[in-house]
Short mmCIF file of C-alpha atoms in Angstrom, two decimals:
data_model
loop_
_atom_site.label_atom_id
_atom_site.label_comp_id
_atom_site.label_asym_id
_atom_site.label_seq_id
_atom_site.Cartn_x
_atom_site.Cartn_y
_atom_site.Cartn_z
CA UNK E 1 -26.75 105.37 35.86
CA UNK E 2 -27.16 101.83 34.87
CA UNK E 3 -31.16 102.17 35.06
CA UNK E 4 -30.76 105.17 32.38
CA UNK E 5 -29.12 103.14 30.18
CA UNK E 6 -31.32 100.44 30.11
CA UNK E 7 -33.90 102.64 29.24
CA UNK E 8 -31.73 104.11 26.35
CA UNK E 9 -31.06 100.76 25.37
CA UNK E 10 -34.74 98.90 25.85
CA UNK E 11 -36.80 101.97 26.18
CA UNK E 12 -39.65 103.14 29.07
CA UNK E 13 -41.65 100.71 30.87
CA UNK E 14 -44.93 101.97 32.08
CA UNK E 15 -43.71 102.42 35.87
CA UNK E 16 -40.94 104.99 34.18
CA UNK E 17 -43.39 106.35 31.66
CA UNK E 18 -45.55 107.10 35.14
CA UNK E 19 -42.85 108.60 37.59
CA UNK E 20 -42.15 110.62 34.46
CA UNK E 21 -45.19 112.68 34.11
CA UNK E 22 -45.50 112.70 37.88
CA UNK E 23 -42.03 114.29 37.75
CA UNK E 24 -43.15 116.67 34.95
CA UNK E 25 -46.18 117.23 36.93
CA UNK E 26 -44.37 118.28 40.19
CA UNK E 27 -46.04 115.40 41.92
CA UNK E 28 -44.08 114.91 45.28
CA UNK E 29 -46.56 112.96 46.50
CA UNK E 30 -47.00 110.51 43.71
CA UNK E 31 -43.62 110.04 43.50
CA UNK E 32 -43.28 109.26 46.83
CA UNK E 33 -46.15 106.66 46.78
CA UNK E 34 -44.28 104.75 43.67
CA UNK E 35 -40.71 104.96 44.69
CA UNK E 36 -38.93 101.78 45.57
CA UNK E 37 -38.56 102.98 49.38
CA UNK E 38 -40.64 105.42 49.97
CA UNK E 39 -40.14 106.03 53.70
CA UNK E 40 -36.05 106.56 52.39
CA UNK E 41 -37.70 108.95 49.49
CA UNK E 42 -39.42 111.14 52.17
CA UNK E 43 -36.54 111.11 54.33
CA UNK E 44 -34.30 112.32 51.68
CA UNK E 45 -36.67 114.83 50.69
CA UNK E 46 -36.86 116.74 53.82
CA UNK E 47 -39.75 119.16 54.32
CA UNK E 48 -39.22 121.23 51.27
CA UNK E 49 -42.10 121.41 48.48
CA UNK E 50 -39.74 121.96 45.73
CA UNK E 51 -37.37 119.40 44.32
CA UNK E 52 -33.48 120.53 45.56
CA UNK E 53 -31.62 118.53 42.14
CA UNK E 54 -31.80 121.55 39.89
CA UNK E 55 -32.95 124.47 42.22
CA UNK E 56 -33.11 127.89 40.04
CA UNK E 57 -31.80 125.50 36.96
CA UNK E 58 -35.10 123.36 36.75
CA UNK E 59 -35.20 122.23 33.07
CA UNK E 60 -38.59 121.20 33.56
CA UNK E 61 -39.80 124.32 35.39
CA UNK E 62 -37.88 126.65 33.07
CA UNK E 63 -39.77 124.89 29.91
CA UNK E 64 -43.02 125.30 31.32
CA UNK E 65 -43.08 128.85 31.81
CA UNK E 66 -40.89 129.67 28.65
CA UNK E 67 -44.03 128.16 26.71
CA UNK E 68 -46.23 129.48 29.21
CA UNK E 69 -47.62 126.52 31.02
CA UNK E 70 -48.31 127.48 34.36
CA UNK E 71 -46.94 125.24 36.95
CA UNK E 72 -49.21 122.52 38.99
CA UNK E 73 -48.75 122.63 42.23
CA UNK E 74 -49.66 119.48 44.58
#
């Protein structure tokens, strides 16, 4: 919570402008390989490809295929 405000307040740096688009991307992997703990990231991840936050609800998901944009797998 306190990192999202910071960025409301001073705005992206490149690292968040990065995880970002790997986010928007569906990148597990790059996100993994830029998180702050990245062994804890994978552990929390379990062996799932798909992201468990937002399941059927994906915001970013449902976006892409409402304007068609087919979604990258990694």
């Amino acid at each position: 919570a306190a990192h999202i405000g910071d960025i409301a307040k001073y705005g992206m740096d490149a690292a968040d402008r990065e995880m970002s688009l790997l986010r928007s991307g569906f990148d597990r992997e790059g996100q993994f390989t830029r998180a702050m703990d990245e062994r804890r990231a994978r552990e929390l991840a379990g062996d799932t490809s798909d992201c468990s936050m937002c399941g059927d609800f994906c915001a970013i998901r449902l976006m892409k295929e409402i304007s068609g944009e087919k979604r990258l797998t990694g």
